[in-house]
Coordinates of C-alpha atoms in Angstrom, one line a residue:
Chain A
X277 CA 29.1 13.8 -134.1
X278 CA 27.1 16.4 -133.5
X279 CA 27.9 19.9 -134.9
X280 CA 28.3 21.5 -131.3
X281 CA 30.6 18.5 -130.5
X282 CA 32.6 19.1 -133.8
X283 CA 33.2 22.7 -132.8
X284 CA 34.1 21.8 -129.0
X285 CA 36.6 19.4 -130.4
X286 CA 38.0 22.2 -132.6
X287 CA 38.3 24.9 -130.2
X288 CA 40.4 22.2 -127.9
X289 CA 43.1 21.4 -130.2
X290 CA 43.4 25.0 -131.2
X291 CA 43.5 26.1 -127.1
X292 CA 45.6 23.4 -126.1
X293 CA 47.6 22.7 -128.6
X294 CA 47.0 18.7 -128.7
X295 CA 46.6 16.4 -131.4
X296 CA 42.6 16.0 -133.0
X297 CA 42.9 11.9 -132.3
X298 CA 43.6 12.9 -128.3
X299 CA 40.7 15.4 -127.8
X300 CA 37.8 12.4 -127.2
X301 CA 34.4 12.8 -125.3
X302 CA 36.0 11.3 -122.2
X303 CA 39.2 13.3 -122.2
X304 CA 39.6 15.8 -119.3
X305 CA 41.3 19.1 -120.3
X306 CA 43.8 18.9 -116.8
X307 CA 44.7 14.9 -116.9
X308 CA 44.8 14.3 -120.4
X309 CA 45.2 17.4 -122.4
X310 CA 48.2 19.0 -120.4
X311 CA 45.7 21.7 -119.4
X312 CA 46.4 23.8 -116.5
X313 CA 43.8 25.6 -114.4
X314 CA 44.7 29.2 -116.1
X315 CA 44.5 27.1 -119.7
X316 CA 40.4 26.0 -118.8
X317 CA 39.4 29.5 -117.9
X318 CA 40.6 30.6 -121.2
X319 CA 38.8 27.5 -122.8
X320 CA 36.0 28.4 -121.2
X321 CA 35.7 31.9 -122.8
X322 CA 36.7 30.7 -126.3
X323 CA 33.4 28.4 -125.8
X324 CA 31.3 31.1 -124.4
X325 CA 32.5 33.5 -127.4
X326 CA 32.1 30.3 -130.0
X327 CA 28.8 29.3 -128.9
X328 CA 27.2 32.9 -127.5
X329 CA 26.6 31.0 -124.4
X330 CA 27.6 32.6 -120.6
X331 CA 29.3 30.0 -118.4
X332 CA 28.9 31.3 -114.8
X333 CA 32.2 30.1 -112.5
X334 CA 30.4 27.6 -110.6
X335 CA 28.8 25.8 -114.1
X336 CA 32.4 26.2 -115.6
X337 CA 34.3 24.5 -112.5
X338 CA 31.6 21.3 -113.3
X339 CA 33.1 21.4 -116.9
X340 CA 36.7 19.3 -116.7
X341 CA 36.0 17.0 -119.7
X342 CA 35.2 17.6 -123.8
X343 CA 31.7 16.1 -122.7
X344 CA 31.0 18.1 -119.9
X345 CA 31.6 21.3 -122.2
X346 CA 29.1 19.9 -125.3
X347 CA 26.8 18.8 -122.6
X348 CA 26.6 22.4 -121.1
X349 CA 26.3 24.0 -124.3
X350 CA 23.7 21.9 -125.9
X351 CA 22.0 22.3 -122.6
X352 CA 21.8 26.2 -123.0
X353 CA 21.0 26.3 -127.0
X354 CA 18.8 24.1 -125.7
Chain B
X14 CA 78.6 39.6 -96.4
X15 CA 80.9 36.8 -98.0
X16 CA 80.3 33.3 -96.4
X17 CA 83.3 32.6 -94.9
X18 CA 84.9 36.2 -94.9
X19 CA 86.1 34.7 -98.9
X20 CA 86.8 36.8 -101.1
X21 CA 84.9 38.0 -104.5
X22 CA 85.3 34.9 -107.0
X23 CA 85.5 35.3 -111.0
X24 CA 83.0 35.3 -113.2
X25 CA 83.3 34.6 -117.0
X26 CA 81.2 34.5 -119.8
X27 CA 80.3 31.3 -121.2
X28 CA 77.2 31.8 -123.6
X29 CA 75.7 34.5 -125.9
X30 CA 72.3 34.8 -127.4
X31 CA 70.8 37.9 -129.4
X32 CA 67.7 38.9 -131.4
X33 CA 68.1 41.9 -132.6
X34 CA 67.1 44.7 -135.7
X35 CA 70.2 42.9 -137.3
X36 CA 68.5 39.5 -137.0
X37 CA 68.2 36.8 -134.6
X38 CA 71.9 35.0 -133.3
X39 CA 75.1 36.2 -132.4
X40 CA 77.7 35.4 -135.0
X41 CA 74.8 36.6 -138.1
X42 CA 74.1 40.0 -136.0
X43 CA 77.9 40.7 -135.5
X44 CA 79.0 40.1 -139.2
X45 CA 76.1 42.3 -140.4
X46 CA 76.7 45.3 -137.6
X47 CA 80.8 44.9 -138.7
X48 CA 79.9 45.0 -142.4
X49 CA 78.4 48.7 -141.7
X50 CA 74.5 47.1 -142.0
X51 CA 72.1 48.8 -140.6
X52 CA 68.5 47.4 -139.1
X53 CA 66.4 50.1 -139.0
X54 CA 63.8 50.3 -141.5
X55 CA 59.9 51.4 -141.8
X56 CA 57.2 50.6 -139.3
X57 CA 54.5 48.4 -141.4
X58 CA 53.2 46.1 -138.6
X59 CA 50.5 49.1 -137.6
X60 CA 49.4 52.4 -138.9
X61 CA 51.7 55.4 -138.1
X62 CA 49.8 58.2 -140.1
X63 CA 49.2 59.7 -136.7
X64 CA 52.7 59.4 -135.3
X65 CA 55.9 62.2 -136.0
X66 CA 58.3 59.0 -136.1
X67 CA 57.3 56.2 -138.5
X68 CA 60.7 54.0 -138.4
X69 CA 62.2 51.3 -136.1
X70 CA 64.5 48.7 -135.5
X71 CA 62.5 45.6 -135.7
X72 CA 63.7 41.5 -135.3
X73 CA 63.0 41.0 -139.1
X74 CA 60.9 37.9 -140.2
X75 CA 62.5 34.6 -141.4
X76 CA 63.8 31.5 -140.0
X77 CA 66.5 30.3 -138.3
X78 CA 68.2 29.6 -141.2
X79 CA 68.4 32.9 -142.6
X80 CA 68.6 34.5 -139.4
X81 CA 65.2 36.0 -138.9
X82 CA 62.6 35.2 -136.2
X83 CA 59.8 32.5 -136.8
X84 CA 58.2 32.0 -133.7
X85 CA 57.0 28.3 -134.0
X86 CA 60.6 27.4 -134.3
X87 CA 61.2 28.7 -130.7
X88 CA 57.8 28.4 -128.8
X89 CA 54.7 26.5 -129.0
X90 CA 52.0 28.0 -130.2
X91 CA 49.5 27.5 -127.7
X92 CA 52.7 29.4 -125.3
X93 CA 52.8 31.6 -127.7
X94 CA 49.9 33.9 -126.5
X95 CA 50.5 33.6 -122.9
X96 CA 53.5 35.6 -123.0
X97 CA 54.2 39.3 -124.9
X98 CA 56.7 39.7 -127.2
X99 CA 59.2 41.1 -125.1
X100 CA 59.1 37.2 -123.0
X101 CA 59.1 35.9 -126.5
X102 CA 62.2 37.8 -127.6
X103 CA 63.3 36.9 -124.1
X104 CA 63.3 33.0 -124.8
X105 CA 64.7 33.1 -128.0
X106 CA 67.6 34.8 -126.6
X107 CA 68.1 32.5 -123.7
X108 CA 67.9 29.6 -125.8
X109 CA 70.7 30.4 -128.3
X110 CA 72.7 31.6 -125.0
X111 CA 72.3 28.6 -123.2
X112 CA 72.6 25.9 -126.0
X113 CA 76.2 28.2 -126.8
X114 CA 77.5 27.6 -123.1
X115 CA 76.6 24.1 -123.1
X116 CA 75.3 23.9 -119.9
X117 CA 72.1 22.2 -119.7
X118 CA 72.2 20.7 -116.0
X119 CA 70.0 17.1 -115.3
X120 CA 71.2 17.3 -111.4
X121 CA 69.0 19.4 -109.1
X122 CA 72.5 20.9 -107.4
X123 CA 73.2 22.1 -110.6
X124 CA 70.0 23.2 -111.7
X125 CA 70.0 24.8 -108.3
X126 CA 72.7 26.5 -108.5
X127 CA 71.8 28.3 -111.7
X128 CA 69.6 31.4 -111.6
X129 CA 67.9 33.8 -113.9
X130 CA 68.1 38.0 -114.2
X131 CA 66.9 38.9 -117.2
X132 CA 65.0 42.7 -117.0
X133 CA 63.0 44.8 -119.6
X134 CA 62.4 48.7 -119.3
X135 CA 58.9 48.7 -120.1
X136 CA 57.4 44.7 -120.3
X137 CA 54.9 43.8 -122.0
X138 CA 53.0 47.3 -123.4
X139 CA 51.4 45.4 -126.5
X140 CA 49.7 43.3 -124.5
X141 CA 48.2 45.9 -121.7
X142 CA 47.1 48.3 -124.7
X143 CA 45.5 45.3 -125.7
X144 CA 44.2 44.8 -123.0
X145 CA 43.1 48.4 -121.9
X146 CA 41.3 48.4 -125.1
X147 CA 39.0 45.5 -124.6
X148 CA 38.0 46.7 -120.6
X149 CA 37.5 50.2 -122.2
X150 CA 34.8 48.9 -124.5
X151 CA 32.8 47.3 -121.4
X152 CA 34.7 43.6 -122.3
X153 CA 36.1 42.8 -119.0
X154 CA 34.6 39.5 -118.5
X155 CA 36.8 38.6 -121.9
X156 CA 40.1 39.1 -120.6
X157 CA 42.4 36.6 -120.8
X158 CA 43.7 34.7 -117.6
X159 CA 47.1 35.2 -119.3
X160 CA 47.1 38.9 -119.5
X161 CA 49.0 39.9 -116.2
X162 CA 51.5 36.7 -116.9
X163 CA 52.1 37.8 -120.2
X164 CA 52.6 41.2 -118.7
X165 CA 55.1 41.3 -116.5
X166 CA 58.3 42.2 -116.6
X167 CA 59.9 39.1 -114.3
X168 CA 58.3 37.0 -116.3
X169 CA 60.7 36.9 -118.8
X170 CA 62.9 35.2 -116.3
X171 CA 60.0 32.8 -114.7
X172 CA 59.5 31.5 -118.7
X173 CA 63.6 30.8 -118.8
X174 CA 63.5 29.2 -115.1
X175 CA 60.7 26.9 -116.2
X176 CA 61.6 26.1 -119.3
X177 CA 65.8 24.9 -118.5
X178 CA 65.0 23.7 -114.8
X179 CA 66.9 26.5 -113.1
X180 CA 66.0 26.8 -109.6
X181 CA 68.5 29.0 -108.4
X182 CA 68.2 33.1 -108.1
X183 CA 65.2 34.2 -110.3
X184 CA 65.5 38.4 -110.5
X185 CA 64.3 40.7 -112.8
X186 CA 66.0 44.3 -113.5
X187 CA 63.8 47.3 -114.1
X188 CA 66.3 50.5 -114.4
X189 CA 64.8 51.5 -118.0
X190 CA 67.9 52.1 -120.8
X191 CA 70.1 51.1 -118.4
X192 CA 68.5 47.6 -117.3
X193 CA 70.5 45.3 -119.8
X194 CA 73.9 46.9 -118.0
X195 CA 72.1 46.2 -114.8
X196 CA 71.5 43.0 -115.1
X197 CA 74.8 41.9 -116.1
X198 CA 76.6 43.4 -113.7
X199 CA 74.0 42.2 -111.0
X200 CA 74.0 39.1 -111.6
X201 CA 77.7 38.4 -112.2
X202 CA 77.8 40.1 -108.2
X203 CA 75.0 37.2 -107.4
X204 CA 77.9 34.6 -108.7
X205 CA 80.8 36.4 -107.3
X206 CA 78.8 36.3 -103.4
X207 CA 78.6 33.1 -104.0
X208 CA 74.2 32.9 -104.8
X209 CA 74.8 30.9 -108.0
X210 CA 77.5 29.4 -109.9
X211 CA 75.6 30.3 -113.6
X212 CA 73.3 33.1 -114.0
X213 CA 71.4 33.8 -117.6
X214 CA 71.1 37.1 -117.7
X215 CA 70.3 40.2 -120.2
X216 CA 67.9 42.4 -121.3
X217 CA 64.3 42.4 -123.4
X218 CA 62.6 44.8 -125.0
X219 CA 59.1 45.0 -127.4
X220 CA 58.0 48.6 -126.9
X221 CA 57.7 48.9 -131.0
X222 CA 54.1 49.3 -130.5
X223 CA 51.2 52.1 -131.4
X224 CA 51.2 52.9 -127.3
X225 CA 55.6 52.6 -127.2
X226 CA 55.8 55.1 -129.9
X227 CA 53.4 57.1 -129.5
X228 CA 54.7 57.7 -125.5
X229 CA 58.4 58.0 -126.7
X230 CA 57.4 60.8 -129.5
X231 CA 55.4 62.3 -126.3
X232 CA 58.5 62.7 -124.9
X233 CA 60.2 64.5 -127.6
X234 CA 62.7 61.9 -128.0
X235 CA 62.6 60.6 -131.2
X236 CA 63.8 60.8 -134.5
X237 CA 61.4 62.4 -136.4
X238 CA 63.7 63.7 -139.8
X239 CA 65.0 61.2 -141.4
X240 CA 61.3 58.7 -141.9
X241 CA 62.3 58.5 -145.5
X242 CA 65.9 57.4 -145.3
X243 CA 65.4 54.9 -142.1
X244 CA 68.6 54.3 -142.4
X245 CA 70.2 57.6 -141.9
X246 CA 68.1 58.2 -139.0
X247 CA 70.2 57.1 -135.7
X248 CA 73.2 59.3 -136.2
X249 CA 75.1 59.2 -133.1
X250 CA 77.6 62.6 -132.1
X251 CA 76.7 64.0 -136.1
X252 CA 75.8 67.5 -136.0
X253 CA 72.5 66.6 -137.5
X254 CA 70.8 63.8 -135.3
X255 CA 67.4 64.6 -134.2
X256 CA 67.1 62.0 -131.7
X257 CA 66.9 58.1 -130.9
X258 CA 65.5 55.7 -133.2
X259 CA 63.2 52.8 -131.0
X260 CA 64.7 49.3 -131.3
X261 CA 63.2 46.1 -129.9
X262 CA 65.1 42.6 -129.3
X263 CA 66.7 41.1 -126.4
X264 CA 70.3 40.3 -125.5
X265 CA 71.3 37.6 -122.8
X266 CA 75.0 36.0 -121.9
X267 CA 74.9 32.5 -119.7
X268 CA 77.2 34.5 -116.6
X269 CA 79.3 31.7 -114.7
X270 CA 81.9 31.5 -112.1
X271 CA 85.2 31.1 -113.5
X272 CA 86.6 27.5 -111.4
X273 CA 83.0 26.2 -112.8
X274 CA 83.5 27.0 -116.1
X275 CA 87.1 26.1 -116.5
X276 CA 86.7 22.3 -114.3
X277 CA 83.8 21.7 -117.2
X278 CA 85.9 22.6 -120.0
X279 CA 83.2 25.4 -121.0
X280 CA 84.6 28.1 -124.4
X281 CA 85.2 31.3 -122.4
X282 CA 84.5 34.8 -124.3
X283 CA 85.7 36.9 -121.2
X284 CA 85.8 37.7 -118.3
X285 CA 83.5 40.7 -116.1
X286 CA 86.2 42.8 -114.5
X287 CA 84.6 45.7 -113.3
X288 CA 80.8 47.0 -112.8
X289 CA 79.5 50.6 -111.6
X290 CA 76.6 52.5 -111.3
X291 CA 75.5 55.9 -110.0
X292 CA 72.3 58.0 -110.0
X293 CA 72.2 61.7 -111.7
X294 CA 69.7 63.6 -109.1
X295 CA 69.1 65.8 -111.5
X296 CA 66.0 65.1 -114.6
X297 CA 63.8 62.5 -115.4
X298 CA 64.7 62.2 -119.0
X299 CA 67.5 64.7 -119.4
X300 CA 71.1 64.0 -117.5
X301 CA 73.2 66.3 -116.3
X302 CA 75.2 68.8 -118.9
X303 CA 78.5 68.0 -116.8
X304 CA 77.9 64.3 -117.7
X305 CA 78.6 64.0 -113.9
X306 CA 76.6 60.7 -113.7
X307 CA 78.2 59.1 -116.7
X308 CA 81.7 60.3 -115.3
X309 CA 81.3 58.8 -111.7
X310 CA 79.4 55.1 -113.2
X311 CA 82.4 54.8 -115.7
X312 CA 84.9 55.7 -112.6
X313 CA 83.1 53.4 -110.3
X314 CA 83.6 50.6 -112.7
X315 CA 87.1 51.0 -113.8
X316 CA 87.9 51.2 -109.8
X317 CA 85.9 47.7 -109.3
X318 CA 87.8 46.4 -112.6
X319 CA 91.2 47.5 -110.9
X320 CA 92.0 49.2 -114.1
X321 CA 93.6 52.8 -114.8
X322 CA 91.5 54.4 -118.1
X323 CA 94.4 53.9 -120.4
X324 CA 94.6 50.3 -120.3
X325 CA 90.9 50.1 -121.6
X326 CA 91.0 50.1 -125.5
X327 CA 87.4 50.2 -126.7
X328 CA 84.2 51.8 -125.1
X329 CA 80.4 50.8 -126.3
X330 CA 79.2 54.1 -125.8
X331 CA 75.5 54.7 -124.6
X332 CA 75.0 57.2 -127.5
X333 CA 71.4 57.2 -128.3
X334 CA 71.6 60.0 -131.2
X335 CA 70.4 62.7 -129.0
X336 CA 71.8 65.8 -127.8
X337 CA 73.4 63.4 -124.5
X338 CA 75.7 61.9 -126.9
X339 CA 78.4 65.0 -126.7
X340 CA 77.2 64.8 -122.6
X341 CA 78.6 61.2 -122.4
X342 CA 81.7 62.4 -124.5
X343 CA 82.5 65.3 -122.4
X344 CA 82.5 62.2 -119.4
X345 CA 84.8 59.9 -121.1
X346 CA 87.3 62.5 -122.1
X347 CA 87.5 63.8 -118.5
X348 CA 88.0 60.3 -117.0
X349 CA 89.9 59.2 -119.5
X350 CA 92.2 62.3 -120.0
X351 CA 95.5 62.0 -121.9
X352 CA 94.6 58.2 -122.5
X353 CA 91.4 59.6 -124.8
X354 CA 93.9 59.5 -127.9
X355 CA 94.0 55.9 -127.8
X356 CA 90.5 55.2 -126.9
X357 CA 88.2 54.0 -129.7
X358 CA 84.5 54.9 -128.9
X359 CA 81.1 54.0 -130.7
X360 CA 77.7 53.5 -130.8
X361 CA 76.3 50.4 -132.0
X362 CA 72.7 52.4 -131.9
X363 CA 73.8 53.5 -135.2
X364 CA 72.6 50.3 -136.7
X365 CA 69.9 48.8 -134.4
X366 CA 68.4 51.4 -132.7
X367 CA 67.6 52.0 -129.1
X368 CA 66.6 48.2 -127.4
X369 CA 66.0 50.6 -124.3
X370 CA 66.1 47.3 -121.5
X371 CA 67.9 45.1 -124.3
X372 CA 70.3 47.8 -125.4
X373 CA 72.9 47.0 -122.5
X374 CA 73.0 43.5 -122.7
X375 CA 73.5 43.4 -126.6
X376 CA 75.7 46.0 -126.5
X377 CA 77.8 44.4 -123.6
X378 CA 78.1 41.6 -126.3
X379 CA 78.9 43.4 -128.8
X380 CA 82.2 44.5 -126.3
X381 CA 83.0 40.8 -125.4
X382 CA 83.1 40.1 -129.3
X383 CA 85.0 43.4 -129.8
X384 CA 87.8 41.7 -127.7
X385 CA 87.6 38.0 -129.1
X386 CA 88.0 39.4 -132.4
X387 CA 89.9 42.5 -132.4
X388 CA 87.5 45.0 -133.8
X389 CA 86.0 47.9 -132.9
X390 CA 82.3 47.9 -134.6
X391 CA 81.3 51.0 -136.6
X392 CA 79.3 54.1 -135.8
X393 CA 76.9 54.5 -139.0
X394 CA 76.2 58.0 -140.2
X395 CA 79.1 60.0 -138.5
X396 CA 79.9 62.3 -141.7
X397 CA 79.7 65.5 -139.6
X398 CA 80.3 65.4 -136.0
X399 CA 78.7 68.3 -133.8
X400 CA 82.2 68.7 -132.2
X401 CA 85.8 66.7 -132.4
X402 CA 87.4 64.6 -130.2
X403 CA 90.7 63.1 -129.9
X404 CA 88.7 59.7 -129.1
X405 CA 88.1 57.3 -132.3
X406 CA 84.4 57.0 -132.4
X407 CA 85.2 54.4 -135.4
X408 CA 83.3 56.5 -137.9
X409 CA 81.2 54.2 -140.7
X410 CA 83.6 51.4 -140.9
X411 CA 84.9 49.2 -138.4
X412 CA 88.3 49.0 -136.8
X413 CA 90.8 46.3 -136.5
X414 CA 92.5 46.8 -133.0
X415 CA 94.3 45.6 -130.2
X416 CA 91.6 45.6 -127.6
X417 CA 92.4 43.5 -124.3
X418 CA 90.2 45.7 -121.8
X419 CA 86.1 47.1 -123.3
X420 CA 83.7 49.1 -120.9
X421 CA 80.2 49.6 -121.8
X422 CA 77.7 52.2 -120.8
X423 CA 74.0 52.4 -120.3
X424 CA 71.6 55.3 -119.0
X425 CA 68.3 55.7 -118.2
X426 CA 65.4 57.7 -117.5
X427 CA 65.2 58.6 -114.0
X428 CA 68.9 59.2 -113.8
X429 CA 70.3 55.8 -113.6
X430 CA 73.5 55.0 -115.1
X431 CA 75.3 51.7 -115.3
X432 CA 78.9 50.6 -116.7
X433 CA 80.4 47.0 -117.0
X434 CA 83.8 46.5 -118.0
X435 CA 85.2 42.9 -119.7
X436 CA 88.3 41.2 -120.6
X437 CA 89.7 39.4 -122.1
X438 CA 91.0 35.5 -120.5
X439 CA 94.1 34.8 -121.5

């Protein structure tokens, strides 16, 4: 796993309050992770304060998955 | 008004919750406040260097188990930032209030037909200075989507209504010091109209905060003398008090319509007789020196209890250890007149502080335990009043009594002034 995916991963579970084994690649923040929409804004910034990165709202409404978010981030360390 | 022209129906209390200076649930909090405790104690949780008044009543740390407050045993901790602690306080409260009454409805009637009042004076000020700070340093962007949630002051009841399933009546008082009083009495009228058959109501308060202290010593209104004996410092009617000591906590009774609670066979503490209010006209902070305001809430709730002064044995007084206290007394000896000999009177403020929108509602259960037990609690400190009285104010060490009929007052800034009166159910 790839450190920016490690982090992502950690972030989630500390956000949402979910257990580690639940927070896959696949897993969407709303359907699996009890998220609501106020909960993924707030992800959103803990990711853009984490990783130094600026999300705009129209590249954060794309990002509803744990591999969405890694792909957006790696995309802007790029 | 009335559907069907009825008349006014009953309404008992069924449930008690409290987190207080004294610590967290009812039976813990009223041993310690009988046994002469006190809660009030140094401010550590930020720096007061700057501030005149560096004490408070704070919900002390702990567990359940020893009657402190350890959040994660109440909410989870991903909830746990999207309210302030005043909605914290709030839910910890409720819960103890509602588990006591027993009534945890599946059926939407029920769940209907159970509503939520629970008010706060000030809401959630930790989390707008917060707030305030990271806008003012050009942060905006990094504002929480939870801020104005966790801010506001109704939210206290939302949290309750979404957390038990109660879809009835969901109010929030806002009257300052006199909210908890408020919302009692408010929501027992929402039951006795006939808008719910259950109503958890009360009071919360967090104001114990750099911005909450720093406003209130603004305001010249508290205690600044006694930092070094926290203790001493909120010294209701003595000749010596220098003003109130700030409290936090939260205080909330599960209100219910008497038929309802008898036909399920729930414990009943007492019954709400009789609720007034009235407005001064007159100051923003200060009330009137003729305590007219105090005089004519007290009056209107004794005439909506149907009882004559005498046959009302024990009085929570509002008595915040200011220069009002002697106001409020001037009131109750007036409306209580030749009675005033057998009146006992005190201030539980002596030993938690000042919960400001909690005070009334903890206070109010304070009177409802007064009756089930038979005791008048003590006022701490009162070595030296500033003037006698032929009223007991139950000086340092509590009273065993015959109390059937308690009234308890709450006023706040802006005038407002609120008295409920119980008893008890035979």
């Amino acid at each position: 796993m790839s450190e920016t995916a490690e982090k992502v991963k950690k972030i989630v579970v500390e956000h949402l309050g979910v257990d580690e084994a639940k927070v896959t690649e696949d897993a969407s923040f709303i359907d699996d992770l009890g998220a609501d929409s106020l909960d993924t804004v707030e992800l959103v910034m803990a990711f853009e304060e984490a990783f130094g990165v600026e999300i705009p709202d129209d590249a954060a409404e794309k990002i509803t998955t744990v591999k969405d978010a890694i792909a957006y981030i790696e995309s802007q360390k790029g | 008004m009335f559907p069907n022209g009825a008349a006014p129906r009953r309404v008992v209390v069924t449930g008690m919750g409290i987190a207080s200076p004294l610590g967290l649930g009812v039976e813990h909090v009223w041993k310690r406040l009988l046994a002469g405790e006190s809660g009030i104690s140094a401010i550590q949780a930020f720096d007061v260097t700057e501030l005149p008044a560096k004490i408070a009543g704070q919900v002390p740390a702990g567990t359940k188990a020893t009657g402190g407050l350890d959040l994660n045993e109440w909410i989870p901790v991903k909830d746990q930032k999207k309210m302030d602690r005043f909605i914290q306080l709030a839910l910890v409260a409720a819960a103890e209030a509602v588990e006591d009454s027993g009534w945890l409805p599946e059926e939407e009637e029920d769940r209907a037909a159970t509503g939520v009042m629970i008010g706060s004076g000030i809401g959630g000020l930790t989390t707008i200075y917060d707030a305030s700070q990271l806008v003012a340093s050009g942060r905006a962007r990094r504002l929480s989507p939870f801020f104005i949630p966790s801010a506001l002051i109704n939210l206290a009841s939302g949290h309750v209504s979404i957390r038990y399933g109660f879809k009835g009546p969901n109010h929030s008082v806002v009257t300052a010091c006199a909210t908890g009083v408020h919302a009692l009495g408010d929501a027992a009228r929402l039951i006795a109209f006939g808008d719910a058959e259950v109503m958890v109501a009360g009071g919360a308060e967090a104001a114990v905060c750099e911005l909450g202290m720093a406003g209130f010593c603004a305001s010249r209104a508290l205690s600044t003398a006694f930092n070094d004996t926290p203790e001493a410092a909120s010294r209701p009617w003595s000749e010596d008090r220098d003003g109130f000591v700030m409290g936090e906590g939260a205080g909330v009774c599960v209100l219910e319509e008497y038929e309802h609670a008898k036909n399920r066979g729930a414990k009943i503490y007492a019954e709400v007789i009789g609720y007034g209010m009235s407005g001064d006209a007159h100051h923003i902070t200060a009330p009137p020196e003729d305590g007219s305001g105090a005089f004519r809430s007290m009056r209107a709730a004794l005439r909506s209890a149907g009882v004559a002064p005498e046959q009302v044995q024990y009085v929570n007084a509002h008595g915040t250890s200011t220069f009002a206290d002697d106001v409020e007394l001037g009131a109750v000896e007036r409306l209580w007149g030749d009675a005033a000999s057998g009146l006992a009177m005190s201030s539980t403020k002596s030993a938690i502080g000042h919960l400001l929108g909690a005070a009334g509602a903890v206070e109010g259960i304070f009177s409802i335990l007064a009756i089930r037990d038979q005791v008048a609690p003590p006022t701490l400190n009162l070595d030296r009043p500033s003037r006698e009285t032929p009223i007991d104010r139950v000086a340092k060490v509590a009273q065993e009594r015959k109390i059937k009929v308690a009234l308890s007052n709450s006023f706040g800034f802006g005038g407002t002034n609120a008295s409920i009166v119980f008893r008890a159910v035979p």
